[in-house]
mmCIF file of C-alpha atoms and ligand atoms in Angstrom:
data_model
loop_
_atom_site.group_PDB
_atom_site.id
_atom_site.type_symbol
_atom_site.label_atom_id
_atom_site.label_comp_id
_atom_site.label_asym_id
_atom_site.label_seq_id
_atom_site.Cartn_x
_atom_site.Cartn_y
_atom_site.Cartn_z
ATOM 1 C CA MET A 1 -17.084 -5.778 -16.317
ATOM 2 C CA THR A 2 -14.662 -4.783 -19.020
ATOM 3 C CA ASP A 3 -14.980 -6.609 -22.351
ATOM 4 C CA ALA A 4 -11.948 -8.903 -22.365
ATOM 5 C CA THR A 5 -11.872 -9.073 -26.168
ATOM 6 C CA ALA A 6 -11.797 -5.305 -26.680
ATOM 7 C CA PRO A 7 -8.327 -3.827 -27.090
ATOM 8 C CA ARG A 8 -7.287 -2.123 -23.902
ATOM 9 C CA ALA A 9 -6.534 1.564 -24.015
ATOM 10 C CA PRO A 10 -2.907 2.273 -23.119
ATOM 11 C CA ILE A 11 -2.086 3.684 -19.699
ATOM 12 C CA ASN A 12 -2.520 7.435 -19.838
ATOM 13 C CA ARG A 13 0.742 8.126 -18.007
ATOM 14 C CA ARG A 14 0.628 11.855 -18.195
ATOM 15 C CA ALA A 15 -2.930 12.209 -16.891
ATOM 16 C CA LEU A 16 -2.431 9.600 -14.205
ATOM 17 C CA GLY A 17 0.876 11.120 -13.103
ATOM 18 C CA ARG A 18 -0.727 14.529 -12.836
ATOM 19 C CA ALA A 19 -3.729 13.213 -10.920
ATOM 20 C CA LEU A 20 -1.468 11.334 -8.501
ATOM 21 C CA SER A 21 0.721 14.364 -7.775
ATOM 22 C CA ARG A 22 -2.386 16.397 -7.290
ATOM 23 C CA ILE A 23 -4.007 13.987 -4.874
ATOM 24 C CA ALA A 24 -0.753 13.387 -2.974
ATOM 25 C CA ASP A 25 -0.595 17.063 -2.092
ATOM 26 C CA ALA A 26 -4.304 17.705 -1.866
ATOM 27 C CA MET A 27 -6.145 19.004 1.124
ATOM 28 C CA VAL A 28 -9.134 16.840 2.050
ATOM 29 C CA ALA A 29 -11.626 19.074 0.193
ATOM 30 C CA GLU A 30 -9.707 18.702 -3.052
ATOM 31 C CA ALA A 31 -9.158 14.960 -2.623
ATOM 32 C CA LEU A 32 -12.895 14.518 -2.142
ATOM 33 C CA ALA A 33 -13.620 16.595 -5.231
ATOM 34 C CA VAL A 34 -11.358 14.258 -7.235
ATOM 35 C CA LEU A 35 -12.953 11.128 -5.769
ATOM 36 C CA ASP A 36 -16.552 12.374 -5.800
ATOM 37 C CA GLY A 37 -18.619 10.122 -8.029
ATOM 38 C CA GLU A 38 -15.614 7.912 -8.796
ATOM 39 C CA ALA A 39 -17.264 4.597 -9.523
ATOM 40 C CA GLY A 40 -14.177 2.544 -8.730
ATOM 41 C CA ALA A 41 -12.662 -0.188 -10.832
ATOM 42 C CA ALA A 42 -14.496 -1.785 -13.725
ATOM 43 C CA ARG A 43 -12.506 -4.943 -13.158
ATOM 44 C CA GLU A 44 -11.419 -6.695 -10.006
ATOM 45 C CA VAL A 45 -8.159 -5.214 -8.807
ATOM 46 C CA TRP A 46 -5.630 -6.938 -6.595
ATOM 47 C CA ARG A 47 -4.196 -4.493 -4.081
ATOM 48 C CA CYS A 48 -0.923 -5.504 -2.546
ATOM 49 C CA GLY A 49 1.038 -3.644 0.130
ATOM 50 C CA ILE A 50 4.784 -4.098 0.534
ATOM 51 C CA THR A 51 5.980 -2.807 3.858
ATOM 52 C CA GLY A 52 8.832 -3.181 6.317
ATOM 53 C CA PRO A 53 11.647 -1.243 7.947
ATOM 54 C CA ALA A 54 13.835 1.148 5.935
ATOM 55 C CA GLY A 55 16.479 -0.408 3.726
ATOM 56 C CA VAL A 56 15.382 -4.052 3.867
ATOM 57 C CA GLY A 57 15.095 -4.142 0.073
ATOM 58 C CA LYS A 58 11.407 -3.429 -0.547
ATOM 59 C CA SER A 59 11.966 -1.409 -3.727
ATOM 60 C CA SER A 60 14.501 -3.906 -5.084
ATOM 61 C CA LEU A 61 12.039 -6.703 -4.393
ATOM 62 C CA VAL A 62 9.190 -4.831 -6.082
ATOM 63 C CA GLY A 63 11.472 -4.260 -9.071
ATOM 64 C CA ARG A 64 11.770 -8.020 -9.468
ATOM 65 C CA PHE A 65 8.241 -8.879 -8.441
ATOM 66 C CA VAL A 66 6.572 -6.702 -11.087
ATOM 67 C CA ASN A 67 8.123 -8.941 -13.754
ATOM 68 C CA ALA A 68 6.335 -11.941 -12.280
ATOM 69 C CA ARG A 69 3.063 -9.996 -12.287
ATOM 70 C CA LEU A 70 3.584 -8.768 -15.866
ATOM 71 C CA ALA A 71 4.243 -12.364 -16.899
ATOM 72 C CA HIS A 72 0.645 -13.148 -15.795
ATOM 73 C CA LYS A 73 -0.414 -10.611 -18.449
ATOM 74 C CA ARG A 74 -1.568 -8.218 -15.788
ATOM 75 C CA ARG A 75 -1.389 -4.442 -15.944
ATOM 76 C CA VAL A 76 0.611 -3.292 -12.935
ATOM 77 C CA GLY A 77 0.593 0.056 -11.139
ATOM 78 C CA VAL A 78 3.185 0.702 -8.426
ATOM 79 C CA VAL A 79 3.364 3.582 -5.995
ATOM 80 C CA ALA A 80 6.143 3.990 -3.478
ATOM 81 C CA ILE A 81 5.014 6.166 -0.629
ATOM 82 C CA ASP A 82 8.122 8.019 0.327
ATOM 83 C CA PRO A 83 7.898 10.107 3.446
ATOM 84 C CA SER A 84 11.214 11.872 3.065
ATOM 85 C CA SER A 85 12.647 12.109 -0.406
ATOM 86 C CA PRO A 86 11.395 14.635 -2.926
ATOM 87 C CA TYR A 87 9.773 13.715 -6.226
ATOM 88 C CA SER A 88 12.964 13.839 -8.248
ATOM 89 C CA GLN A 89 14.461 11.016 -6.239
ATOM 90 C CA GLY A 90 11.418 8.870 -6.909
ATOM 91 C CA ALA A 91 12.886 8.185 -10.335
ATOM 92 C CA ILE A 92 15.406 5.838 -8.733
ATOM 93 C CA LEU A 93 12.745 3.205 -8.235
ATOM 94 C CA GLY A 94 11.328 3.719 -11.707
ATOM 95 C CA ASP A 95 14.722 3.339 -13.344
ATOM 96 C CA ARG A 96 15.563 0.196 -11.452
ATOM 97 C CA ILE A 97 12.296 -1.405 -12.435
ATOM 98 C CA ARG A 98 12.699 -0.446 -16.060
ATOM 99 C CA ILE A 99 16.122 -2.081 -16.138
ATOM 100 C CA ASP A 100 14.699 -5.328 -14.790
ATOM 101 C CA ALA A 101 11.527 -5.436 -16.858
ATOM 102 C CA HIS A 102 11.147 -7.746 -19.844
ATOM 103 C CA GLY A 103 10.424 -4.942 -22.241
ATOM 104 C CA ASP A 104 6.815 -5.141 -21.119
ATOM 105 C CA ASP A 105 6.766 -1.569 -19.909
ATOM 106 C CA ALA A 106 3.565 -0.682 -21.728
ATOM 107 C CA GLU A 107 1.681 -2.487 -18.978
ATOM 108 C CA LEU A 108 3.696 -1.049 -16.083
ATOM 109 C CA PHE A 109 3.305 2.268 -14.318
ATOM 110 C CA VAL A 110 5.614 3.267 -11.449
ATOM 111 C CA ARG A 111 5.508 6.373 -9.364
ATOM 112 C CA SER A 112 7.117 7.534 -6.146
ATOM 113 C CA LEU A 113 5.081 9.978 -4.127
ATOM 114 C CA ALA A 114 5.781 12.333 -1.273
ATOM 115 C CA SER A 115 3.423 14.755 0.351
ATOM 116 C CA ARG A 116 3.841 18.096 2.022
ATOM 117 C CA HIS A 117 0.487 18.047 3.740
ATOM 118 C CA ALA A 118 0.158 14.576 5.180
ATOM 119 C CA ARG A 119 1.167 14.225 8.789
ATOM 120 C CA ASP A 120 2.772 10.814 8.681
ATOM 121 C CA GLY A 121 4.533 11.009 5.369
ATOM 122 C CA LEU A 122 1.822 10.050 2.964
ATOM 123 C CA ALA A 123 0.478 7.369 5.256
ATOM 124 C CA ASP A 124 -2.808 9.118 5.838
ATOM 125 C CA ASN A 125 -3.210 9.748 2.124
ATOM 126 C CA ILE A 126 -2.657 6.190 0.891
ATOM 127 C CA ALA A 127 -6.372 5.484 0.665
ATOM 128 C CA ASN A 128 -6.831 8.324 -1.826
ATOM 129 C CA VAL A 129 -3.837 7.264 -3.891
ATOM 130 C CA LEU A 130 -5.041 3.658 -4.060
ATOM 131 C CA ALA A 131 -8.586 4.660 -4.951
ATOM 132 C CA LEU A 132 -7.270 6.811 -7.769
ATOM 133 C CA LEU A 133 -5.010 4.071 -9.140
ATOM 134 C CA GLU A 134 -7.819 1.566 -8.881
ATOM 135 C CA ALA A 135 -10.011 3.721 -11.079
ATOM 136 C CA HIS A 136 -7.324 3.713 -13.794
ATOM 137 C CA ASP A 137 -7.744 0.212 -15.178
ATOM 138 C CA PHE A 138 -4.936 -1.719 -13.478
ATOM 139 C CA ASP A 139 -5.117 -5.394 -12.572
ATOM 140 C CA ASP A 140 -2.531 -5.145 -9.814
ATOM 141 C CA VAL A 141 -1.961 -2.116 -7.631
ATOM 142 C CA LEU A 142 1.184 -2.360 -5.508
ATOM 143 C CA VAL A 143 2.019 0.116 -2.770
ATOM 144 C CA GLU A 144 5.371 0.283 -1.006
ATOM 145 C CA THR A 145 5.380 1.923 2.411
ATOM 146 C CA VAL A 146 8.197 2.249 4.909
ATOM 147 C CA GLY A 147 7.911 1.346 8.506
ATOM 148 C CA ALA A 148 6.502 -0.898 11.117
ATOM 149 C CA GLY A 149 3.781 -0.031 13.549
ATOM 150 C CA GLN A 150 1.160 2.611 12.921
ATOM 151 C CA SER A 151 1.590 3.139 9.188
ATOM 152 C CA GLN A 152 1.499 -0.612 8.710
ATOM 153 C CA TYR A 153 -1.877 -0.848 10.378
ATOM 154 C CA GLU A 154 -3.180 1.953 8.202
ATOM 155 C CA VAL A 155 -2.218 0.209 5.002
ATOM 156 C CA ARG A 156 -3.437 -3.162 6.341
ATOM 157 C CA GLU A 157 -7.111 -2.357 5.831
ATOM 158 C CA LEU A 158 -6.550 -0.823 2.420
ATOM 159 C CA VAL A 159 -4.920 -3.775 0.660
ATOM 160 C CA ASP A 160 -5.917 -7.362 -0.131
ATOM 161 C CA THR A 161 -2.489 -8.819 0.552
ATOM 162 C CA LEU A 162 0.153 -7.327 2.831
ATOM 163 C CA ILE A 163 3.752 -8.424 2.329
ATOM 164 C CA VAL A 164 6.058 -7.643 5.250
ATOM 165 C CA VAL A 165 9.723 -7.560 4.269
ATOM 166 C CA LEU A 166 12.480 -8.147 6.806
ATOM 167 C CA MET A 167 16.178 -8.916 6.567
ATOM 168 C CA PRO A 168 18.664 -10.914 8.598
ATOM 169 C CA GLY A 169 21.056 -9.362 11.035
ATOM 170 C CA ALA A 170 18.458 -7.263 12.779
ATOM 171 C CA GLY A 171 17.423 -8.859 16.044
ATOM 172 C CA ASP A 172 14.995 -6.060 16.758
ATOM 173 C CA MET A 173 12.852 -7.277 13.856
ATOM 174 C CA VAL A 174 12.324 -10.658 15.458
ATOM 175 C CA GLN A 175 11.550 -8.854 18.692
ATOM 176 C CA ALA A 176 9.012 -6.752 16.816
ATOM 177 C CA VAL A 177 7.282 -9.853 15.487
ATOM 178 C CA LYS A 178 7.262 -11.362 18.940
ATOM 179 C CA ALA A 179 5.764 -8.197 20.344
ATOM 180 C CA GLY A 180 2.952 -8.543 17.829
ATOM 181 C CA ILE A 181 3.852 -5.378 15.975
ATOM 182 C CA LEU A 182 4.376 -7.236 12.737
ATOM 183 C CA GLU A 183 1.505 -9.662 13.040
ATOM 184 C CA THR A 184 -0.348 -7.850 10.313
ATOM 185 C CA GLY A 185 1.394 -9.570 7.405
ATOM 186 C CA ASP A 186 -0.236 -12.074 5.045
ATOM 187 C CA ILE A 187 3.142 -13.017 3.641
ATOM 188 C CA TYR A 188 6.592 -12.480 5.154
ATOM 189 C CA VAL A 189 9.708 -12.124 3.067
ATOM 190 C CA ILE A 190 13.161 -12.508 4.537
ATOM 191 C CA ASN A 191 15.170 -10.615 1.954
ATOM 192 C CA LYS A 192 18.959 -10.533 1.507
ATOM 193 C CA ALA A 193 19.187 -14.326 1.548
ATOM 194 C CA ASP A 194 22.818 -13.906 0.504
ATOM 195 C CA ARG A 195 23.567 -12.572 3.968
ATOM 196 C CA PRO A 196 24.394 -14.733 6.973
ATOM 197 C CA GLY A 197 21.545 -15.784 9.217
ATOM 198 C CA ALA A 198 18.769 -15.537 6.599
ATOM 199 C CA LYS A 199 17.662 -19.189 6.765
ATOM 200 C CA GLU A 200 17.696 -19.102 10.552
ATOM 201 C CA MET A 201 15.571 -15.990 10.478
ATOM 202 C CA VAL A 202 12.973 -17.685 8.260
ATOM 203 C CA ALA A 203 12.644 -20.467 10.831
ATOM 204 C CA GLU A 204 12.549 -18.009 13.711
ATOM 205 C CA ILE A 205 9.854 -15.801 12.149
ATOM 206 C CA ALA A 206 7.792 -18.856 11.155
ATOM 207 C CA SER A 207 7.954 -20.096 14.738
ATOM 208 C CA VAL A 208 6.621 -16.880 16.251
ATOM 209 C CA LEU A 209 3.821 -16.222 13.752
ATOM 210 C CA ARG A 210 0.310 -16.642 14.998
ATOM 211 C CA HIS A 211 -0.928 -20.100 14.210
ATOM 212 C CA PRO A 212 -4.312 -20.549 12.581
ATOM 213 C CA GLN A 213 -7.198 -21.453 14.863
ATOM 214 C CA SER A 214 -8.763 -23.629 12.195
ATOM 215 C CA SER A 215 -7.884 -25.150 8.848
ATOM 216 C CA ASP A 216 -9.890 -22.355 7.223
ATOM 217 C CA ASP A 217 -7.504 -19.682 8.477
ATOM 218 C CA TRP A 218 -4.587 -18.373 6.457
ATOM 219 C CA LEU A 219 -1.139 -19.302 7.703
ATOM 220 C CA PRO A 220 1.284 -16.590 6.541
ATOM 221 C CA PRO A 221 4.131 -18.186 4.595
ATOM 222 C CA VAL A 222 7.700 -16.984 5.150
ATOM 223 C CA VAL A 223 9.582 -16.656 1.866
ATOM 224 C CA LEU A 224 13.357 -16.510 1.649
ATOM 225 C CA ALA A 225 14.411 -14.117 -1.117
ATOM 226 C CA SER A 226 17.264 -12.190 -2.582
ATOM 227 C CA ALA A 227 16.132 -9.187 -4.549
ATOM 228 C CA LEU A 228 19.715 -8.742 -5.661
ATOM 229 C CA GLY A 229 19.992 -12.216 -7.229
ATOM 230 C CA GLY A 230 16.312 -12.669 -8.051
ATOM 231 C CA ASP A 231 15.922 -15.720 -5.814
ATOM 232 C CA GLY A 232 12.580 -16.379 -4.177
ATOM 233 C CA ILE A 233 10.567 -14.148 -6.500
ATOM 234 C CA ALA A 234 8.671 -17.082 -8.048
ATOM 235 C CA GLU A 235 7.880 -18.348 -4.529
ATOM 236 C CA LEU A 236 6.680 -14.912 -3.508
ATOM 237 C CA ASP A 237 4.444 -14.739 -6.578
ATOM 238 C CA ALA A 238 3.053 -18.208 -5.834
ATOM 239 C CA ALA A 239 2.378 -17.168 -2.230
ATOM 240 C CA CYS A 240 0.481 -14.111 -3.480
ATOM 241 C CA GLU A 241 -1.607 -16.200 -5.865
ATOM 242 C CA ALA A 242 -2.358 -18.637 -3.032
ATOM 243 C CA HIS A 243 -3.430 -15.763 -0.815
ATOM 244 C CA ARG A 244 -5.672 -14.326 -3.529
ATOM 245 C CA ALA A 245 -7.293 -17.740 -3.995
ATOM 246 C CA TRP A 246 -7.746 -18.090 -0.232
ATOM 247 C CA ARG A 247 -9.405 -14.676 -0.022
ATOM 248 C CA ALA A 248 -11.712 -15.470 -2.925
ATOM 249 C CA SER A 249 -12.960 -18.617 -1.227
ATOM 250 C CA HIS A 250 -13.010 -17.400 2.392
ATOM 251 C CA LEU A 251 -13.910 -13.719 2.435
ATOM 252 C CA ASP A 252 -17.147 -12.041 1.479
ATOM 253 C CA ALA A 253 -16.509 -9.347 -1.136
ATOM 254 C CA ALA A 254 -19.184 -6.982 0.180
ATOM 255 C CA THR A 255 -17.799 -7.145 3.721
ATOM 256 C CA ALA A 256 -14.282 -6.523 2.455
ATOM 257 C CA ARG A 257 -15.501 -3.526 0.470
ATOM 258 C CA ARG A 258 -17.231 -2.067 3.522
ATOM 259 C CA THR A 259 -14.161 -2.526 5.712
ATOM 260 C CA ARG A 260 -12.051 -0.763 3.116
ATOM 261 C CA ARG A 261 -14.460 2.098 2.682
ATOM 262 C CA ARG A 262 -14.664 2.575 6.441
ATOM 263 C CA ALA A 263 -10.863 2.766 6.634
ATOM 264 C CA HIS A 264 -10.831 5.270 3.787
ATOM 265 C CA VAL A 265 -13.442 7.528 5.368
ATOM 266 C CA ARG A 266 -11.682 7.338 8.734
ATOM 267 C CA ALA A 267 -8.414 8.401 7.116
ATOM 268 C CA LEU A 268 -10.149 11.353 5.465
ATOM 269 C CA VAL A 269 -11.821 12.462 8.687
ATOM 270 C CA ALA A 270 -8.516 12.133 10.589
ATOM 271 C CA ARG A 271 -6.809 14.316 8.013
ATOM 272 C CA ARG A 272 -9.630 16.814 8.058
ATOM 273 C CA LEU A 273 -9.422 16.960 11.851
ATOM 274 C CA ALA A 274 -5.713 17.709 11.620
ATOM 275 C CA GLU A 275 -6.398 20.445 9.068
ATOM 276 C CA VAL A 276 -8.914 22.097 11.369
ATOM 277 C CA THR A 277 -6.942 21.809 14.601
ATOM 278 C CA ASP A 278 -3.568 22.695 13.054
ATOM 279 C CA GLY A 279 -5.058 25.719 11.339
ATOM 280 C CA ALA A 280 -7.095 26.895 14.317
ATOM 281 C CA ASP A 281 -6.718 30.336 15.797
ATOM 282 C CA ASP A 282 -4.996 30.460 19.205
ATOM 283 C CA ALA A 283 -8.182 31.881 20.670
ATOM 284 C CA LEU A 284 -9.922 28.548 20.112
ATOM 285 C CA TRP A 285 -7.801 26.990 22.820
ATOM 286 C CA ASP A 286 -8.509 29.755 25.341
ATOM 287 C CA VAL A 287 -12.026 28.475 25.987
ATOM 288 C CA ASP A 288 -13.042 25.412 28.036
ATOM 289 C CA VAL A 289 -12.545 21.968 26.532
ATOM 290 C CA ALA A 290 -16.231 21.302 25.839
ATOM 291 C CA SER A 291 -16.619 24.564 23.924
ATOM 292 C CA ALA A 292 -13.423 23.949 21.962
ATOM 293 C CA TYR A 293 -14.593 20.422 21.130
ATOM 294 C CA HIS A 294 -17.895 21.617 19.706
ATOM 295 C CA ALA A 295 -16.186 24.391 17.770
ATOM 296 C CA VAL A 296 -13.734 21.900 16.217
ATOM 297 C CA VAL A 297 -16.439 19.395 15.290
ATOM 298 C CA ALA A 298 -18.593 22.157 13.803
ATOM 299 C CA GLY A 299 -15.594 23.265 11.750
ATOM 300 C CA LEU A 300 -15.055 19.844 10.170
ATOM 301 C CA ASP A 301 -17.739 20.075 7.540
ATOM 302 C CA TYR A 302 -17.880 22.441 4.591
ATOM 303 C CA PRO A 303 -20.131 22.719 1.558
ATOM 304 C CA ARG A 304 -19.792 19.839 -0.874
ATOM 305 C CA ARG A 305 -18.324 20.955 -4.177
HETATM 306 N N1 GTP B 1 22.968 -8.066 -0.115
HETATM 307 C C1 GTP B 1 21.765 -7.726 -0.567
HETATM 308 N N2 GTP B 1 21.436 -6.441 -0.658
HETATM 309 C C2 GTP B 1 20.212 -6.120 -1.113
HETATM 310 C C3 GTP B 1 19.265 -7.111 -1.484
HETATM 311 N N3 GTP B 1 18.121 -6.487 -1.867
HETATM 312 C C4 GTP B 1 18.363 -5.161 -1.761
HETATM 313 N N4 GTP B 1 19.610 -4.941 -1.304
HETATM 314 C C5 GTP B 1 20.254 -3.619 -1.085
HETATM 315 O O1 GTP B 1 19.695 -3.012 0.055
HETATM 316 C C6 GTP B 1 19.678 -1.594 -0.115
HETATM 317 C C7 GTP B 1 18.278 -1.059 0.099
HETATM 318 O O2 GTP B 1 17.466 -1.552 -0.947
HETATM 319 P P1 GTP B 1 16.072 -0.881 -1.287
HETATM 320 O O3 GTP B 1 15.412 -1.752 -2.278
HETATM 321 O O4 GTP B 1 16.225 0.544 -1.618
HETATM 322 O O5 GTP B 1 15.357 -1.017 0.130
HETATM 323 P P2 GTP B 1 13.996 -0.359 0.628
HETATM 324 O O6 GTP B 1 13.457 -1.248 1.683
HETATM 325 O O7 GTP B 1 13.110 -0.059 -0.517
HETATM 326 O O8 GTP B 1 14.508 0.997 1.256
HETATM 327 P P3 GTP B 1 13.613 2.259 1.720
HETATM 328 O O9 GTP B 1 12.585 2.506 0.648
HETATM 329 O O10 GTP B 1 14.589 3.366 1.849
HETATM 330 O O11 GTP B 1 13.000 1.868 3.027
HETATM 331 C C8 GTP B 1 20.215 -1.317 -1.515
HETATM 332 O O12 GTP B 1 21.563 -0.990 -1.420
HETATM 333 C C9 GTP B 1 20.005 -2.652 -2.208
HETATM 334 O O13 GTP B 1 20.926 -2.855 -3.270
HETATM 335 C C10 GTP B 1 19.642 -8.478 -1.365
HETATM 336 O O14 GTP B 1 18.896 -9.414 -1.656
HETATM 337 N N5 GTP B 1 20.900 -8.724 -0.894
HETATM 338 MG MG1 MG B 2 12.152 1.760 -1.124
#
C-alpha cells in the first residue's frame, strides 16, 4: 500500500500519454512486452465504464462527473475509446472537461484514444489500456466506450461499475433493454432530462430492469440527469459510491481479480488470433480445415521477449 502521508508524485502526463498511444496501436507482442512484469496498482483503484449509444451525452456527463470524483480528493484518469475519430479530435473531450473542472486539474488526466489495429475500434484493446492506467497511480479510472451489445459485454468484465447512459426520445433503447441487450449495467443514467419524455423513460427503464433475486443482490438505480445543466451528477456520484460499498461487502476480491484477468487474457488471445488469421498466406486456406486449424494454433505463440 502507498504511504498516505507521503506527498504524491504528480501525474507524469508526457510519459503516460506516450505509453497510452503506444499501447493503443500496439500489436499483441508489444502490448505484452509493456505489461510484462507490471505489478498492477499499489492502491485500490475504482474502474468505472461509461457506455451507451452514440450521442447520448456520455462525454458531457463524464465532464461533469469528474468534478464530483475530484471533490472526493481522488486522482482521476479518463480514457475515451473512440473508434472513429483521430487523435486530434480527442482534444474536444479534454477541453470540455478542463472548462468544467474546479481548477483541480493536477489530479485529472484525460485522453481520447483510437486504434488502427484493433478490430472493433479499440474495444479489444481496452484491457491493456486499463491495466496501463491502473499502474499509474490513479484512484479512479474511467473509460468511455460507445455502443451497445458486444463492446459493452467486453468492457463489463473489465470494470467494477458499469454506467449505461441512455436518452429520451429513442424507443429502440427501451426495446434494447427489454431484449436484455442492456442488462449489463450497474447504474443507468437517463441523460438529457431537459428533453420531453425523460421522466417517463426513467420509470420505463426501472420497470424492465432485472429484479434482484435476494436482498443481497444489487438493484441498478436509474438516475435522471442533464449533463448540460449539471443536474443529477450528485445522484450519479452517490449511486457509484453505493455500488462500490456493495461490491466491497458482497464480492470476493480474489475472485473479481481472477475474472478480470481471464477477460484480459481472452482479449489478448482473440487479438492474437486475428493477427495470425488476417496476416496468413492464402495458401493456408487451401488445405483441409483440420490442417489449417493446427497451423493457426501453432502460429499463435512466439518467443517471449
Ligand atoms: N439537451 C441536452 N443535450 C445534451 C445533454 N448532454 C449532452 N448533450 C448534447 O448531446 C450531444 C452529444 O454529447 P456528447 O457528450 O458528445 O455525447 P457522447 O455520448 O459522448 O457522444 P459519442 O462519444 O459521439 O458517442 C452534444 O451536442 C451535447 O451538447 C443534455 O443533458 N441535454
Ligand atoms: Mg463521447
